[in-house]
mmCIF file of C-alpha atoms and ligand atoms in Angstrom:
data_model
loop_
_atom_site.group_PDB
_atom_site.id
_atom_site.type_symbol
_atom_site.label_atom_id
_atom_site.label_comp_id
_atom_site.label_asym_id
_atom_site.label_seq_id
_atom_site.Cartn_x
_atom_site.Cartn_y
_atom_site.Cartn_z
ATOM 1 C CA MET S 298 115.118 81.477 106.073
ATOM 2 C CA LYS S 299 111.733 82.314 107.508
ATOM 3 C CA THR S 300 109.398 85.100 106.615
ATOM 4 C CA ARG S 301 105.903 86.114 107.725
ATOM 5 C CA PHE S 302 102.775 87.921 106.741
ATOM 6 C CA ALA S 303 101.357 89.681 109.782
ATOM 7 C CA PRO S 304 97.968 91.320 109.154
ATOM 8 C CA SER S 305 95.686 92.859 111.744
ATOM 9 C CA PRO S 306 92.117 91.390 111.731
ATOM 10 C CA THR S 307 90.438 94.787 111.720
ATOM 11 C CA GLY S 308 89.087 94.700 108.221
ATOM 12 C CA PRO S 309 89.192 92.787 104.944
ATOM 13 C CA LEU S 310 92.537 92.155 103.152
ATOM 14 C CA HIS S 311 92.907 94.369 100.103
ATOM 15 C CA LEU S 312 95.107 94.251 97.050
ATOM 16 C CA GLY S 313 98.043 95.841 98.877
ATOM 17 C CA HIS S 314 97.950 93.082 101.479
ATOM 18 C CA ALA S 315 97.758 90.403 98.786
ATOM 19 C CA TYR S 316 100.823 91.910 97.105
ATOM 20 C CA SER S 317 102.807 91.928 100.335
ATOM 21 C CA ALA S 318 101.806 88.369 101.201
ATOM 22 C CA LEU S 319 102.539 87.065 97.718
ATOM 23 C CA ARG S 320 105.953 88.728 97.675
ATOM 24 C CA ALA S 321 106.814 87.211 101.015
ATOM 25 C CA HIS S 322 105.525 83.766 100.005
ATOM 26 C CA GLU S 323 107.495 83.904 96.753
ATOM 27 C CA LEU S 324 110.674 84.863 98.543
ATOM 28 C CA ALA S 325 110.302 81.925 100.900
ATOM 29 C CA GLU S 326 109.782 79.598 97.928
ATOM 30 C CA ASP S 327 112.767 81.032 96.014
ATOM 31 C CA MET S 328 115.003 80.727 99.057
ATOM 32 C CA GLY S 329 113.728 77.302 100.091
ATOM 33 C CA GLY S 330 112.516 78.844 103.357
ATOM 34 C CA LYS S 331 109.325 79.062 105.364
ATOM 35 C CA PHE S 332 106.396 81.383 105.214
ATOM 36 C CA ILE S 333 104.212 81.861 108.245
ATOM 37 C CA LEU S 334 101.050 83.816 109.134
ATOM 38 C CA ARG S 335 100.815 85.856 112.319
ATOM 39 C CA ILE S 336 97.665 87.597 113.535
ATOM 40 C CA GLU S 337 98.412 91.052 114.963
ATOM 41 C CA ASP S 338 95.305 91.492 117.132
ATOM 42 C CA ILE S 339 96.652 93.678 119.971
ATOM 43 C CA ASP S 340 93.770 96.126 119.327
ATOM 44 C CA GLN S 341 91.073 93.967 120.848
ATOM 45 C CA GLY S 342 88.486 96.707 120.396
ATOM 46 C CA ARG S 343 88.844 96.630 116.607
ATOM 47 C CA SER S 344 89.909 93.008 115.980
ATOM 48 C CA ARG S 345 87.187 90.542 114.976
ATOM 49 C CA LYS S 346 87.138 86.748 114.660
ATOM 50 C CA GLU S 347 85.196 87.182 111.360
ATOM 51 C CA TRP S 348 88.012 89.249 109.827
ATOM 52 C CA GLU S 349 90.520 86.708 111.023
ATOM 53 C CA ALA S 350 88.546 83.880 109.372
ATOM 54 C CA LEU S 351 88.345 85.932 106.144
ATOM 55 C CA ILE S 352 92.155 86.460 106.185
ATOM 56 C CA HIS S 353 92.625 82.659 106.278
ATOM 57 C CA GLU S 354 90.134 82.199 103.487
ATOM 58 C CA ASP S 355 91.509 84.925 101.220
ATOM 59 C CA LEU S 356 95.127 83.752 101.584
ATOM 60 C CA ARG S 357 94.253 80.117 100.933
ATOM 61 C CA TRP S 358 92.272 81.194 97.881
ATOM 62 C CA LEU S 359 95.355 83.096 96.648
ATOM 63 C CA GLY S 360 97.254 79.794 96.906
ATOM 64 C CA LEU S 361 99.309 80.440 99.995
ATOM 65 C CA SER S 362 99.972 77.932 102.705
ATOM 66 C CA TRP S 363 101.534 78.154 106.154
ATOM 67 C CA GLU S 364 102.123 76.122 109.295
ATOM 68 C CA ALA S 365 99.657 75.739 112.120
ATOM 69 C CA PRO S 366 99.226 76.851 114.796
ATOM 70 C CA VAL S 367 99.106 80.530 113.909
ATOM 71 C CA LEU S 368 100.451 82.869 116.609
ATOM 72 C CA ARG S 369 98.054 85.571 117.809
ATOM 73 C CA GLN S 370 99.532 88.570 119.522
ATOM 74 C CA SER S 371 96.619 88.757 121.981
ATOM 75 C CA GLY S 372 98.146 85.699 123.700
ATOM 76 C CA ARG S 373 101.619 87.258 124.109
ATOM 77 C CA ARG S 374 101.110 89.918 126.780
ATOM 78 C CA ASP S 375 103.655 88.501 129.224
ATOM 79 C CA ALA S 376 106.412 88.628 126.597
ATOM 80 C CA TYR S 377 105.605 92.235 125.782
ATOM 81 C CA ARG S 378 105.539 93.142 129.392
ATOM 82 C CA ALA S 379 108.988 91.579 130.007
ATOM 83 C CA ALA S 380 110.462 93.554 127.066
ATOM 84 C CA LEU S 381 108.910 96.814 128.257
ATOM 85 C CA ASP S 382 110.075 96.151 131.801
ATOM 86 C CA SER S 383 113.684 95.787 130.657
ATOM 87 C CA LEU S 384 113.457 99.195 128.908
ATOM 88 C CA TRP S 385 111.692 100.725 131.884
ATOM 89 C CA GLN S 386 114.412 99.521 134.292
ATOM 90 C CA ARG S 387 116.993 101.257 132.125
ATOM 91 C CA GLY S 388 115.093 104.527 132.252
ATOM 92 C CA LEU S 389 114.194 104.526 128.574
ATOM 93 C CA LEU S 390 110.433 104.742 128.971
ATOM 94 C CA TYR S 391 108.170 107.341 130.496
ATOM 95 C CA VAL S 392 104.476 107.528 131.228
ATOM 96 C CA CYS S 393 102.504 109.723 128.875
ATOM 97 C CA THR S 394 99.140 111.087 129.880
ATOM 98 C CA CYS S 395 98.495 113.108 126.748
ATOM 99 C CA ASN S 396 95.498 112.402 124.520
ATOM 100 C CA ARG S 397 95.465 113.126 120.796
ATOM 101 C CA ARG S 398 94.143 116.615 121.318
ATOM 102 C CA ASP S 399 96.914 117.437 123.836
ATOM 103 C CA VAL S 400 99.566 116.216 121.383
ATOM 104 C CA LEU S 401 98.101 118.222 118.546
ATOM 105 C CA SER S 402 97.779 121.427 120.499
ATOM 106 C CA ALA S 403 101.270 121.167 122.040
ATOM 107 C CA ALA S 404 102.758 120.420 118.645
ATOM 108 C CA SER S 405 100.887 123.305 117.003
ATOM 109 C CA ALA S 406 101.769 125.857 119.665
ATOM 110 C CA PRO S 407 103.209 129.219 118.370
ATOM 111 C CA ASN S 408 106.955 128.994 117.766
ATOM 112 C CA GLU S 409 106.662 125.277 117.049
ATOM 113 C CA GLY S 410 106.028 125.716 113.304
ATOM 114 C CA GLU S 411 103.916 123.141 111.438
ATOM 115 C CA PRO S 412 103.507 119.879 113.377
ATOM 116 C CA LEU S 413 105.783 117.209 111.933
ATOM 117 C CA GLY S 414 104.289 113.949 110.783
ATOM 118 C CA GLY S 415 106.082 110.786 111.965
ATOM 119 C CA PRO S 416 105.380 107.084 111.346
ATOM 120 C CA ASP S 417 102.631 107.172 113.992
ATOM 121 C CA GLY S 418 101.174 110.590 113.190
ATOM 122 C CA ILE S 419 102.387 113.802 114.711
ATOM 123 C CA VAL S 420 105.865 113.642 116.254
ATOM 124 C CA TYR S 421 105.384 113.826 119.981
ATOM 125 C CA PRO S 422 106.380 117.270 121.281
ATOM 126 C CA GLY S 423 107.730 115.833 124.574
ATOM 127 C CA THR S 424 105.165 117.225 127.042
ATOM 128 C CA CYS S 425 105.479 114.338 129.542
ATOM 129 C CA ARG S 426 109.154 113.530 128.938
ATOM 130 C CA SER S 427 110.635 115.426 131.861
ATOM 131 C CA LYS S 428 107.891 114.750 134.415
ATOM 132 C CA PRO S 429 109.495 113.023 137.459
ATOM 133 C CA ARG S 430 108.800 109.295 137.809
ATOM 134 C CA THR S 431 106.308 108.525 140.513
ATOM 135 C CA HIS S 432 106.756 104.716 140.299
ATOM 136 C CA THR S 433 109.864 102.574 140.583
ATOM 137 C CA ALA S 434 108.061 99.559 139.162
ATOM 138 C CA MET S 435 106.633 99.877 135.654
ATOM 139 C CA PRO S 436 102.967 100.949 135.996
ATOM 140 C CA ASP S 437 100.151 99.006 134.316
ATOM 141 C CA GLY S 438 97.419 100.278 132.025
ATOM 142 C CA VAL S 439 99.184 103.521 131.068
ATOM 143 C CA ALA S 440 100.753 104.741 127.813
ATOM 144 C CA LEU S 441 104.518 104.436 127.789
ATOM 145 C CA ARG S 442 106.797 106.286 125.374
ATOM 146 C CA LEU S 443 110.386 105.571 124.375
ATOM 147 C CA ASN S 444 112.753 108.414 125.160
ATOM 148 C CA MET S 445 114.320 108.385 121.701
ATOM 149 C CA SER S 446 117.236 110.591 122.544
ATOM 150 C CA SER S 447 118.254 108.555 125.566
ATOM 151 C CA ALA S 448 117.671 105.315 123.653
ATOM 152 C CA LEU S 449 120.051 106.478 120.903
ATOM 153 C CA LYS S 450 122.631 107.480 123.456
ATOM 154 C CA GLN S 451 122.543 103.974 125.075
ATOM 155 C CA PHE S 452 122.575 102.387 121.686
ATOM 156 C CA GLY S 453 125.339 104.553 120.274
ATOM 157 C CA MET S 454 127.546 103.940 123.257
ATOM 158 C CA LYS S 455 127.120 100.223 123.027
ATOM 159 C CA ARG S 456 127.093 99.751 119.284
ATOM 160 C CA SER S 457 129.351 101.259 116.777
ATOM 161 C CA GLY S 458 128.952 98.757 113.904
ATOM 162 C CA LEU S 459 125.454 99.466 112.805
ATOM 163 C CA TRP S 460 125.118 103.078 113.888
ATOM 164 C CA LYS S 461 128.378 104.751 113.134
ATOM 165 C CA ALA S 462 129.468 107.989 114.698
ATOM 166 C CA ALA S 463 129.756 110.594 111.990
ATOM 167 C CA PRO S 464 132.885 112.462 113.120
ATOM 168 C CA GLU S 465 131.955 115.812 111.531
ATOM 169 C CA SER S 466 128.726 116.246 113.495
ATOM 170 C CA GLY S 467 129.129 113.907 116.450
ATOM 171 C CA THR S 468 125.858 112.210 115.548
ATOM 172 C CA PHE S 469 125.019 108.610 114.671
ATOM 173 C CA ARG S 470 124.105 107.106 111.372
ATOM 174 C CA ALA S 471 122.262 103.869 110.721
ATOM 175 C CA PHE S 472 123.504 101.498 108.118
ATOM 176 C CA LEU S 473 120.903 98.820 107.809
ATOM 177 C CA GLU S 474 121.445 96.137 105.279
ATOM 178 C CA THR S 475 118.176 95.420 103.588
ATOM 179 C CA GLY S 476 119.687 92.358 101.960
ATOM 180 C CA ARG S 477 119.211 90.982 98.528
ATOM 181 C CA GLY S 478 115.716 91.433 97.033
ATOM 182 C CA PRO S 479 113.984 88.959 94.741
ATOM 183 C CA ASN S 480 115.408 90.769 91.712
ATOM 184 C CA GLY S 481 118.938 90.821 93.110
ATOM 185 C CA GLU S 482 118.711 94.383 94.342
ATOM 186 C CA THR S 483 120.443 95.361 97.588
ATOM 187 C CA GLY S 484 120.070 98.441 99.647
ATOM 188 C CA ILE S 485 121.107 100.116 102.835
ATOM 189 C CA ILE S 486 119.036 102.470 105.025
ATOM 190 C CA HIS S 487 120.906 105.504 106.205
ATOM 191 C CA ALA S 488 119.360 107.477 109.020
ATOM 192 C CA SER S 489 120.837 110.151 111.189
ATOM 193 C CA HIS S 490 120.358 110.696 114.895
ATOM 194 C CA GLU S 491 118.502 113.910 114.072
ATOM 195 C CA HIS S 492 116.060 112.052 111.770
ATOM 196 C CA LEU S 493 115.154 109.642 114.543
ATOM 197 C CA VAL S 494 114.787 112.365 117.154
ATOM 198 C CA ASP S 495 113.104 115.041 115.021
ATOM 199 C CA ASN S 496 111.073 113.058 112.509
ATOM 200 C CA ILE S 497 110.236 109.915 114.512
ATOM 201 C CA GLY S 498 110.542 111.014 118.089
ATOM 202 C CA ASP S 499 109.298 109.431 121.318
ATOM 203 C CA VAL S 500 107.119 106.676 119.891
ATOM 204 C CA VAL S 501 104.464 104.887 121.980
ATOM 205 C CA LEU S 502 105.646 101.416 123.049
ATOM 206 C CA ALA S 503 102.644 100.641 125.230
ATOM 207 C CA ARG S 504 99.254 102.100 124.346
ATOM 208 C CA ARG S 505 96.990 102.953 127.220
ATOM 209 C CA GLY S 506 95.114 99.774 128.165
ATOM 210 C CA PHE S 507 96.864 97.692 125.504
ATOM 211 C CA GLY S 508 100.040 96.730 127.346
ATOM 212 C CA THR S 509 101.982 97.034 124.099
ATOM 213 C CA SER S 510 102.064 98.757 120.730
ATOM 214 C CA TYR S 511 102.617 97.745 117.150
ATOM 215 C CA HIS S 512 106.376 98.556 117.248
ATOM 216 C CA LEU S 513 107.072 96.670 120.475
ATOM 217 C CA SER S 514 105.053 93.583 119.725
ATOM 218 C CA VAL S 515 106.244 93.189 116.137
ATOM 219 C CA VAL S 516 109.915 93.261 117.248
ATOM 220 C CA VAL S 517 109.339 90.826 120.156
ATOM 221 C CA ASP S 518 107.402 88.365 117.997
ATOM 222 C CA ASP S 519 109.690 88.516 114.919
ATOM 223 C CA ALA S 520 112.492 87.508 117.247
ATOM 224 C CA PHE S 521 110.407 84.913 119.100
ATOM 225 C CA GLN S 522 109.392 83.294 115.777
ATOM 226 C CA ASN S 523 112.981 83.445 114.382
ATOM 227 C CA ILE S 524 111.997 85.548 111.409
ATOM 228 C CA THR S 525 115.032 86.067 109.203
ATOM 229 C CA HIS S 526 113.360 88.130 106.428
ATOM 230 C CA VAL S 527 110.692 90.762 106.694
ATOM 231 C CA VAL S 528 108.909 91.773 103.505
ATOM 232 C CA ARG S 529 106.861 94.956 103.984
ATOM 233 C CA GLY S 530 105.714 98.117 102.186
ATOM 234 C CA GLU S 531 107.981 101.159 101.917
ATOM 235 C CA ASP S 532 105.465 103.064 104.029
ATOM 236 C CA LEU S 533 107.062 101.184 106.974
ATOM 237 C CA PHE S 534 110.548 102.428 106.269
ATOM 238 C CA ASP S 535 110.720 104.678 109.308
ATOM 239 C CA ALA S 536 109.027 102.026 111.396
ATOM 240 C CA THR S 537 111.853 99.661 110.449
ATOM 241 C CA LEU S 538 114.352 102.153 111.933
ATOM 242 C CA ILE S 539 112.445 102.010 115.200
ATOM 243 C CA HIS S 540 112.381 98.223 115.032
ATOM 244 C CA VAL S 541 116.095 97.933 114.475
ATOM 245 C CA LEU S 542 116.776 100.272 117.381
ATOM 246 C CA LEU S 543 114.482 98.185 119.633
ATOM 247 C CA GLN S 544 116.186 95.000 118.548
ATOM 248 C CA HIS S 545 119.503 96.329 119.638
ATOM 249 C CA LEU S 546 118.145 97.692 122.936
ATOM 250 C CA LEU S 547 116.496 94.347 123.689
ATOM 251 C CA GLY S 548 119.452 92.214 122.481
ATOM 252 C CA LEU S 549 117.496 90.613 119.606
ATOM 253 C CA GLU S 550 118.669 89.646 116.119
ATOM 254 C CA THR S 551 117.895 92.060 113.241
ATOM 255 C CA PRO S 552 116.269 90.302 110.284
ATOM 256 C CA THR S 553 116.881 91.358 106.720
ATOM 257 C CA TYR S 554 114.193 93.884 105.701
ATOM 258 C CA MET S 555 112.863 94.199 102.211
ATOM 259 C CA HIS S 556 110.629 97.196 101.475
ATOM 260 C CA HIS S 557 108.479 96.961 98.403
ATOM 261 C CA GLY S 558 106.729 99.778 96.541
ATOM 262 C CA LEU S 559 103.086 100.484 97.314
ATOM 263 C CA LEU S 560 100.150 99.805 95.056
ATOM 264 C CA ARG S 561 98.311 102.911 93.944
ATOM 265 C CA ASP S 562 94.961 103.475 92.272
ATOM 266 C CA GLU S 563 94.452 105.260 88.947
ATOM 267 C CA VAL S 564 94.727 108.687 90.573
ATOM 268 C CA GLY S 565 97.851 107.801 92.539
ATOM 269 C CA ASN S 566 96.224 107.271 95.928
ATOM 270 C CA ARG S 567 97.516 104.467 98.092
ATOM 271 C CA LEU S 568 95.250 101.482 98.376
ATOM 272 C CA ALA S 569 94.207 101.327 101.960
ATOM 273 C CA LYS S 570 91.955 99.104 104.046
ATOM 274 C CA ARG S 571 89.081 101.570 103.804
ATOM 275 C CA HIS S 572 88.790 100.985 100.028
ATOM 276 C CA ASP S 573 86.347 98.138 100.475
ATOM 277 C CA SER S 574 85.852 97.823 96.760
ATOM 278 C CA MET S 575 89.482 96.652 96.640
ATOM 279 C CA ALA S 576 88.859 93.849 99.169
ATOM 280 C CA ILE S 577 90.111 90.488 97.965
ATOM 281 C CA SER S 578 86.788 88.988 99.000
ATOM 282 C CA SER S 579 84.967 91.410 96.671
ATOM 283 C CA TYR S 580 87.156 90.354 93.792
ATOM 284 C CA ARG S 581 86.495 86.701 94.646
ATOM 285 C CA LYS S 582 82.752 87.279 94.635
ATOM 286 C CA ALA S 583 82.999 89.127 91.318
ATOM 287 C CA GLY S 584 84.571 86.012 89.735
ATOM 288 C CA THR S 585 88.200 87.229 89.638
ATOM 289 C CA THR S 586 90.758 84.428 89.707
ATOM 290 C CA PRO S 587 93.902 84.315 91.844
ATOM 291 C CA ALA S 588 95.865 84.567 88.570
ATOM 292 C CA ASP S 589 93.992 87.828 87.773
ATOM 293 C CA ILE S 590 94.885 89.152 91.252
ATOM 294 C CA ARG S 591 98.578 88.364 90.607
ATOM 295 C CA SER S 592 98.531 90.287 87.379
ATOM 296 C CA LEU S 593 96.550 93.149 88.934
ATOM 297 C CA VAL S 594 99.326 93.654 91.449
ATOM 298 C CA GLY S 595 102.008 93.351 88.808
ATOM 299 C CA LEU S 596 103.325 89.896 89.601
HETATM 300 N N1 LIG L 622 100.376 94.309 111.198
HETATM 301 C C1 LIG L 622 101.222 95.096 110.340
HETATM 302 C C2 LIG L 622 100.400 95.562 109.159
HETATM 303 O O1 LIG L 622 99.425 94.926 108.782
HETATM 304 C C3 LIG L 622 102.456 94.293 109.999
HETATM 305 C C4 LIG L 622 103.386 94.925 109.039
HETATM 306 C C5 LIG L 622 104.836 94.630 109.341
HETATM 307 O O2 LIG L 622 105.261 94.663 110.527
HETATM 308 O O3 LIG L 622 105.588 94.289 108.428
HETATM 309 O O4 LIG L 622 100.724 96.590 108.554
#
């Protein structure tokens, strides 16, 4: 058993992060497994060494420990490129030249209704999907999107265990075991072909100038590090569906996923990174103890 906490060093850790890290660490202890830290710093424009140092400090203060050396995603570009290349060779990726404004205006065009929100923002309306390929080899430096519909077709044809054909509609369903949670709970994610196409859509697997994206790198690295259990917030539920699909397309093992509830403030808003007052370091400075943090997050 091996689990991980994988923050991005783009700001201070807040209570929500502490909760996720503590739950993962506890699970590893309960199961006699390993807990590791991974630094998800693919966004080099926003990642800072200072934030990374603070992540180490905060987690150690909370009482967590992990093995050295800690993997940084910024050093894994070749692995991401190889994974993307295998998808490109199978015709599952296409170059997207749209910027945010293009996506918004195409998605809000008359007849399109309200733009749908997916795990990465607006569901891509498909503007670049049918443009003919001008390169045989995968181009560098550009944004690449997954053709969700083609990916599901390849996946569905190859796999019938996890994504079963629903005979009445001719579509696919996902049955994803989330495994046994710390309180003995089990669960299964059900997702239809339509949900993936209409509500998630053609996600970006390589951001322009990044050579990868969150979805691609998290899947490649969870497999590389032999992660067997992923503990994450339920806001990543749809992202998990993308990750399972990518694992199957890339021939990688699917870990057990556990989605925990999200911490909310008094008025019900999600605690997010921008709430600096909720930063673990602020609590530390104010004299809060790690035990107080545990009780604040309900552990
Ligand atoms: N870097 C991601 C985050 O901080 C990791 C979450 C995950 O993949 O479980 O949200």
